Amino acid sequence: MDLDLRLVRYFTVVAEYGNFGRAATRLHLAQPSLSRQIQRLEAQLGVRLFDRSPQGSSLTDAGQAFLPRARILLQEAEQAAHTARAAVQPRTITVGCAEGLVITACVQELRRRHPDSQVRTRHLDWRDTLALAEGRVDALVAYRPLPLPTDGFRVTELHEESRVLVTSARHHLANEKTVSLRALSDEELVACASTPVLWGMPKPVGNRPAPPPPASDDSFEDKLEFIATGHCVAVFPAGDRRAAVREDIALVPVIDIDPCEVVLVTRADDPNPLLGSLEDVARTLLGTASRRENDQLPVN
């Protein structure tokens, strides 16, 4: 026998109130409609559940026997539904973003595709090398060279990005439309081990000591101060726009340097079902958006 739980609930409410009129008001039904629903239940069970009279309705012997079982049936059905929902945990993904990269468009599209999932972001600095391995993020959008070993990780190239010279607005190259590395012969360029940035320090001249380089634990803003005051120059990925907001710093495209790569990194054995969708979004949208931002980069 297939019992309609909706009819069983109607029965328990009528039994509680002992009156079809008050029960109908509680259930937001018309009284004749409620009476027909109870008759349907009685037809399914093959017994009469209520004795009806002008004074109200009382349970028959069959109704009294059915009532506790009906309440248990409704409770079990509610518990079964709760158990089923609890077994499916909300899908979540945390996307890490390395310094200088913008992933807003990518994250918005991922949220649009998966409105019932939780899509979070975490911006990481270059020193936070264990966020992916420790599970604090599920994916990482970053520049190469990566600040972590890639064993056990899946690395997907998104796009290549050109580079710009970042220098004081008073530097003799600041107003050039483009610049060659040969023009930086007076600078000693040093590549960072875990970021695509090159730092250039003026070479000592005669007995004049070279200015102190930025310390490894200096903040990005501290390092921009070194650049703005003419103590050093740097070569950044063109998509890193953090320095563009300062009027005392100039950005000049570098024409003869290899581009850097923007990649998506995930754990190779991660079963998170959102990672496939993230990779698709990152390939088709994040790369396109990044190239468009590069094309709009102001040239000094």
Short mmCIF file of C-alpha atoms in Angstrom, two decimals:
data_model
loop_
_atom_site.label_atom_id
_atom_site.label_comp_id
_atom_site.label_asym_id
_atom_site.label_seq_id
_atom_site.Cartn_x
_atom_site.Cartn_y
_atom_site.Cartn_z
CA MET A 1 0.00 0.00 0.00
CA ASP A 2 1.33 3.44 -0.99
CA LEU A 3 0.19 5.96 1.61
CA ASP A 4 0.13 9.65 0.73
CA LEU A 5 2.03 11.31 3.60
CA ARG A 6 0.16 14.53 2.94
CA LEU A 7 -3.13 12.76 3.72
CA VAL A 8 -1.61 11.18 6.83
CA ARG A 9 -0.61 14.63 8.07
CA TYR A 10 -4.13 15.94 7.43
CA PHE A 11 -5.46 13.04 9.52
CA THR A 12 -3.22 13.85 12.50
CA VAL A 13 -4.29 17.51 12.45
CA VAL A 14 -8.00 16.62 12.40
CA ALA A 15 -7.37 14.18 15.25
CA GLU A 16 -5.59 16.91 17.21
CA TYR A 17 -8.41 19.46 16.83
CA GLY A 18 -11.37 17.05 16.84
CA ASN A 19 -13.07 19.38 14.42
CA PHE A 20 -12.86 19.57 10.62
CA GLY A 21 -13.48 23.29 10.53
CA ARG A 22 -10.64 24.24 12.90
CA ALA A 23 -8.31 21.70 11.28
CA ALA A 24 -9.07 23.16 7.83
CA THR A 25 -8.20 26.63 9.12
CA ARG A 26 -4.90 25.33 10.50
CA LEU A 27 -4.07 23.64 7.19
CA HIS A 28 -5.23 26.61 5.09
CA LEU A 29 -7.75 24.41 3.28
CA ALA A 30 -11.44 24.70 2.63
CA GLN A 31 -13.40 22.39 4.92
CA PRO A 32 -15.08 20.44 2.08
CA SER A 33 -11.66 19.86 0.51
CA LEU A 34 -10.25 18.56 3.79
CA SER A 35 -13.21 16.22 4.21
CA ARG A 36 -12.59 14.78 0.74
CA GLN A 37 -8.88 14.26 1.53
CA ILE A 38 -9.72 12.32 4.71
CA GLN A 39 -12.22 10.24 2.75
CA ARG A 40 -9.44 9.41 0.27
CA LEU A 41 -7.23 8.22 3.13
CA GLU A 42 -10.04 6.12 4.56
CA ALA A 43 -10.56 4.58 1.13
CA GLN A 44 -6.86 3.73 0.90
CA LEU A 45 -6.86 2.11 4.36
CA GLY A 46 -10.24 0.44 3.92
CA VAL A 47 -11.47 1.65 7.33
CA ARG A 48 -13.36 4.61 8.74
CA LEU A 49 -11.13 6.83 10.87
CA PHE A 50 -13.63 9.38 12.25
CA ASP A 51 -17.15 9.40 13.57
CA ARG A 52 -18.65 12.67 12.38
CA SER A 53 -21.39 14.50 14.26
CA PRO A 54 -22.70 18.09 14.54
CA GLN A 55 -20.65 18.43 17.74
CA GLY A 56 -17.39 17.48 16.02
CA SER A 57 -15.40 14.46 15.02
CA SER A 58 -14.06 11.66 17.15
CA LEU A 59 -11.70 8.88 16.33
CA THR A 60 -13.05 5.42 15.65
CA ASP A 61 -11.28 2.39 17.10
CA ALA A 62 -9.39 2.14 13.80
CA GLY A 63 -8.52 5.83 13.99
CA GLN A 64 -7.24 5.50 17.56
CA ALA A 65 -5.08 2.55 16.53
CA PHE A 66 -3.77 4.36 13.45
CA LEU A 67 -2.96 7.70 15.12
CA PRO A 68 0.27 6.79 17.01
CA ARG A 69 1.56 4.91 13.97
CA ALA A 70 0.70 7.86 11.73
CA ARG A 71 2.70 10.21 13.93
CA ILE A 72 5.67 7.83 13.91
CA LEU A 73 5.37 7.54 10.14
CA LEU A 74 5.54 11.33 9.71
CA GLN A 75 8.47 11.61 12.11
CA GLU A 76 10.36 8.85 10.31
CA ALA A 77 9.72 10.48 6.95
CA GLU A 78 11.04 13.81 8.23
CA GLN A 79 14.10 12.13 9.73
CA ALA A 80 14.75 10.24 6.50
CA ALA A 81 14.66 13.46 4.51
CA HIS A 82 17.00 15.15 7.03
CA THR A 83 19.43 12.22 6.90
CA ALA A 84 19.49 12.29 3.11
CA ARG A 85 20.21 16.03 3.04
CA ALA A 86 22.89 15.72 5.72
CA ALA A 87 24.67 13.01 3.74
CA VAL A 88 25.37 15.47 0.94
CA GLN A 89 27.70 18.11 2.33
CA PRO A 90 27.66 21.53 0.64
CA ARG A 91 30.29 21.62 -2.08
CA THR A 92 32.98 24.15 -1.35
CA ILE A 93 36.13 25.29 -3.09
CA THR A 94 38.73 27.82 -2.02
CA VAL A 95 40.76 29.34 -4.83
CA GLY A 96 44.12 30.79 -3.86
CA CYS A 97 45.49 33.74 -5.77
CA ALA A 98 49.13 34.75 -5.83
CA GLU A 99 50.21 38.36 -5.42
CA GLY A 100 49.56 40.57 -8.42
CA LEU A 101 46.86 38.40 -10.03
CA VAL A 102 43.15 39.20 -10.24
CA ILE A 103 40.70 36.28 -10.39
CA THR A 104 37.41 38.14 -9.79
CA ALA A 105 35.87 37.32 -13.18
CA CYS A 106 36.81 33.66 -12.85
CA VAL A 107 35.28 33.37 -9.37
CA GLN A 108 32.08 35.17 -10.38
CA GLU A 109 31.56 32.79 -13.31
CA LEU A 110 32.21 29.76 -11.09
CA ARG A 111 29.60 31.01 -8.61
CA ARG A 112 27.13 31.59 -11.44
CA ARG A 113 27.59 28.04 -12.69
CA HIS A 114 27.32 26.53 -9.21
CA PRO A 115 24.90 28.71 -7.19
CA ASP A 116 24.48 26.03 -4.49
CA SER A 117 28.21 25.75 -3.87
CA GLN A 118 30.47 27.88 -1.72
CA VAL A 119 33.26 29.48 -3.74
CA ARG A 120 35.83 31.27 -1.60
CA THR A 121 39.06 33.07 -2.38
CA ARG A 122 42.28 33.51 -0.45
CA HIS A 123 45.00 35.94 -1.54
CA LEU A 124 48.45 34.61 -0.75
CA ASP A 125 51.82 36.27 -0.64
CA TRP A 126 54.93 34.62 -2.05
CA ARG A 127 55.96 33.28 1.35
CA ASP A 128 52.77 31.23 1.82
CA THR A 129 54.10 28.17 0.00
CA LEU A 130 52.18 25.46 1.89
CA ALA A 131 48.59 26.68 1.48
CA LEU A 132 47.79 24.17 -1.27
CA ALA A 133 49.64 21.21 0.25
CA GLU A 134 48.02 21.81 3.65
CA GLY A 135 44.52 22.09 2.18
CA ARG A 136 43.94 25.73 3.07
CA VAL A 137 43.21 26.28 -0.63
CA ASP A 138 41.96 23.77 -3.20
CA ALA A 139 43.55 25.47 -6.19
CA LEU A 140 46.14 28.14 -6.80
CA VAL A 141 46.36 30.66 -9.63
CA ALA A 142 49.97 31.79 -9.74
CA TYR A 143 52.90 32.86 -11.85
CA ARG A 144 55.81 30.65 -12.69
CA PRO A 145 58.28 30.01 -11.17
CA LEU A 146 56.08 28.41 -8.55
CA PRO A 147 56.97 28.84 -4.88
CA LEU A 148 56.43 25.11 -4.25
CA PRO A 149 57.60 21.75 -5.64
CA THR A 150 55.17 20.35 -8.20
CA ASP A 151 55.37 16.65 -7.28
CA GLY A 152 51.83 15.46 -6.61
CA PHE A 153 50.27 18.54 -8.20
CA ARG A 154 48.56 19.15 -11.52
CA VAL A 155 49.77 22.29 -13.30
CA THR A 156 47.64 23.76 -16.10
CA GLU A 157 49.03 26.64 -18.14
CA LEU A 158 46.48 29.41 -18.63
CA HIS A 159 48.36 31.99 -20.66
CA GLU A 160 51.65 33.77 -21.14
CA GLU A 161 52.10 37.34 -19.98
CA SER A 162 54.55 39.97 -21.16
CA ARG A 163 56.64 42.00 -18.71
CA VAL A 164 57.13 45.64 -17.86
CA LEU A 165 59.91 47.69 -16.35
CA VAL A 166 58.79 49.25 -13.08
CA THR A 167 60.85 52.30 -12.23
CA SER A 168 60.79 55.71 -10.67
CA ALA A 169 58.92 58.30 -12.73
CA ARG A 170 62.21 60.29 -12.67
CA HIS A 171 64.24 57.45 -14.18
CA HIS A 172 65.80 58.21 -17.58
CA LEU A 173 63.79 55.34 -19.14
CA ALA A 174 60.47 56.28 -17.58
CA ASN A 175 59.12 58.09 -20.65
CA GLU A 176 60.15 55.47 -23.21
CA LYS A 177 57.38 53.67 -25.08
CA THR A 178 59.28 50.38 -24.83
CA VAL A 179 62.59 49.36 -23.34
CA SER A 180 65.20 46.70 -24.05
CA LEU A 181 67.14 44.82 -21.41
CA ARG A 182 70.27 46.24 -23.02
CA ALA A 183 69.14 49.66 -21.81
CA LEU A 184 69.44 48.32 -18.26
CA SER A 185 73.14 47.58 -18.51
CA ASP A 186 73.77 49.89 -15.57
CA GLU A 187 71.49 47.75 -13.41
CA GLU A 188 72.37 44.40 -11.90
CA LEU A 189 69.26 42.29 -12.53
CA VAL A 190 68.60 39.45 -10.08
CA ALA A 191 65.77 36.95 -10.56
CA CYS A 192 63.63 35.93 -7.61
CA ALA A 193 63.63 32.23 -6.91
CA SER A 194 59.88 31.93 -6.31
CA THR A 195 58.29 34.79 -8.31
CA PRO A 196 58.66 36.09 -11.89
CA VAL A 197 60.01 39.42 -10.66
CA LEU A 198 63.49 40.64 -11.54
CA TRP A 199 65.06 43.21 -9.24
CA GLY A 200 67.66 45.60 -10.60
CA MET A 201 70.13 47.42 -8.38
CA PRO A 202 72.45 50.15 -9.72
CA LYS A 203 75.99 48.84 -10.07
CA PRO A 204 78.58 50.52 -7.84
CA VAL A 205 80.41 53.39 -9.53
CA GLY A 206 83.96 54.05 -8.35
CA ASN A 207 84.08 54.28 -4.59
CA ARG A 208 80.37 55.03 -4.33
CA PRO A 209 78.66 52.09 -2.58
CA ALA A 210 75.54 50.63 -4.08
CA PRO A 211 72.30 51.40 -2.21
CA PRO A 212 71.06 48.59 0.00
CA PRO A 213 68.65 46.21 -1.79
CA PRO A 214 65.12 45.56 -0.50
CA ALA A 215 65.13 42.96 2.24
CA SER A 216 63.45 39.63 1.53
CA ASP A 217 60.90 40.22 4.27
CA ASP A 218 59.99 43.74 3.15
CA SER A 219 56.35 44.18 2.19
CA PHE A 220 55.39 44.88 -1.40
CA GLU A 221 54.66 48.49 -0.47
CA ASP A 222 58.11 48.82 1.10
CA LYS A 223 59.68 47.58 -2.12
CA LEU A 224 57.66 50.06 -4.15
CA GLU A 225 59.18 52.78 -2.01
CA PHE A 226 62.65 51.61 -3.05
CA ILE A 227 61.54 51.88 -6.69
CA ALA A 228 59.79 55.24 -6.32
CA THR A 229 62.84 56.80 -4.68
CA GLY A 230 65.16 55.53 -7.42
CA HIS A 231 67.03 53.01 -5.28
CA CYS A 232 66.14 50.13 -7.60
CA VAL A 233 64.08 49.06 -10.59
CA ALA A 234 62.11 45.88 -11.18
CA VAL A 235 60.65 43.85 -14.02
CA PHE A 236 57.08 42.73 -13.26
CA PRO A 237 54.49 40.69 -15.14
CA ALA A 238 52.42 43.11 -17.19
CA GLY A 239 49.21 42.00 -15.49
CA ASP A 240 50.45 43.02 -12.05
CA ARG A 241 48.79 46.42 -11.82
CA ARG A 242 49.54 47.21 -8.19
CA ALA A 243 52.23 49.72 -9.06
CA ALA A 244 50.14 51.46 -11.74
CA VAL A 245 48.16 53.49 -9.20
CA ARG A 246 51.23 55.48 -8.12
CA GLU A 247 52.07 58.62 -10.04
CA ASP A 248 55.71 58.47 -8.91
CA ILE A 249 56.22 55.09 -10.58
CA ALA A 250 56.38 54.41 -14.33
CA LEU A 251 55.64 51.17 -16.22
CA VAL A 252 57.41 50.57 -19.51
CA PRO A 253 56.93 47.42 -21.66
CA VAL A 254 60.08 45.30 -22.02
CA ILE A 255 60.44 43.96 -25.56
CA ASP A 256 63.25 41.41 -25.38
CA ILE A 257 62.49 39.24 -22.37
CA ASP A 258 60.69 35.91 -22.24
CA PRO A 259 57.08 36.17 -21.07
CA CYS A 260 56.04 34.61 -17.80
CA GLU A 261 53.34 31.98 -17.45
CA VAL A 262 50.14 32.13 -15.44
CA VAL A 263 49.12 28.66 -14.27
CA LEU A 264 46.42 26.87 -12.31
CA VAL A 265 47.75 24.40 -9.73
CA THR A 266 45.66 21.70 -8.02
CA ARG A 267 46.39 18.56 -6.04
CA ALA A 268 46.62 15.67 -8.52
CA ASP A 269 44.41 13.30 -6.48
CA ASP A 270 41.82 15.83 -5.28
CA PRO A 271 38.25 14.48 -5.88
CA ASN A 272 36.58 17.88 -5.44
CA PRO A 273 33.97 17.96 -8.26
CA LEU A 274 34.29 21.72 -8.64
CA LEU A 275 37.90 21.54 -9.79
CA GLY A 276 36.99 20.46 -13.31
CA SER A 277 34.62 23.37 -13.68
CA LEU A 278 37.24 25.73 -12.25
CA GLU A 279 39.79 24.56 -14.81
CA ASP A 280 37.31 25.12 -17.65
CA VAL A 281 36.42 28.60 -16.39
CA ALA A 282 40.08 29.50 -15.83
CA ARG A 283 41.09 28.33 -19.31
CA THR A 284 38.35 30.17 -21.15
CA LEU A 285 37.69 33.23 -19.03
CA LEU A 286 40.57 34.02 -16.72
CA GLY A 287 43.13 33.88 -19.49
CA THR A 288 41.06 36.07 -21.78
CA ALA A 289 40.41 38.60 -19.03
CA SER A 290 44.09 38.75 -18.13
CA ARG A 291 45.13 39.39 -21.73
CA ARG A 292 42.56 42.14 -22.03
CA GLU A 293 43.90 43.82 -18.90
CA ASN A 294 47.41 43.64 -20.30
CA ASP A 295 46.30 45.32 -23.52
CA GLN A 296 44.89 48.20 -21.46
CA LEU A 297 48.06 48.69 -19.43
CA PRO A 298 49.12 52.35 -19.64
CA VAL A 299 52.40 52.98 -21.44
CA ASN A 300 54.70 55.72 -20.20
#
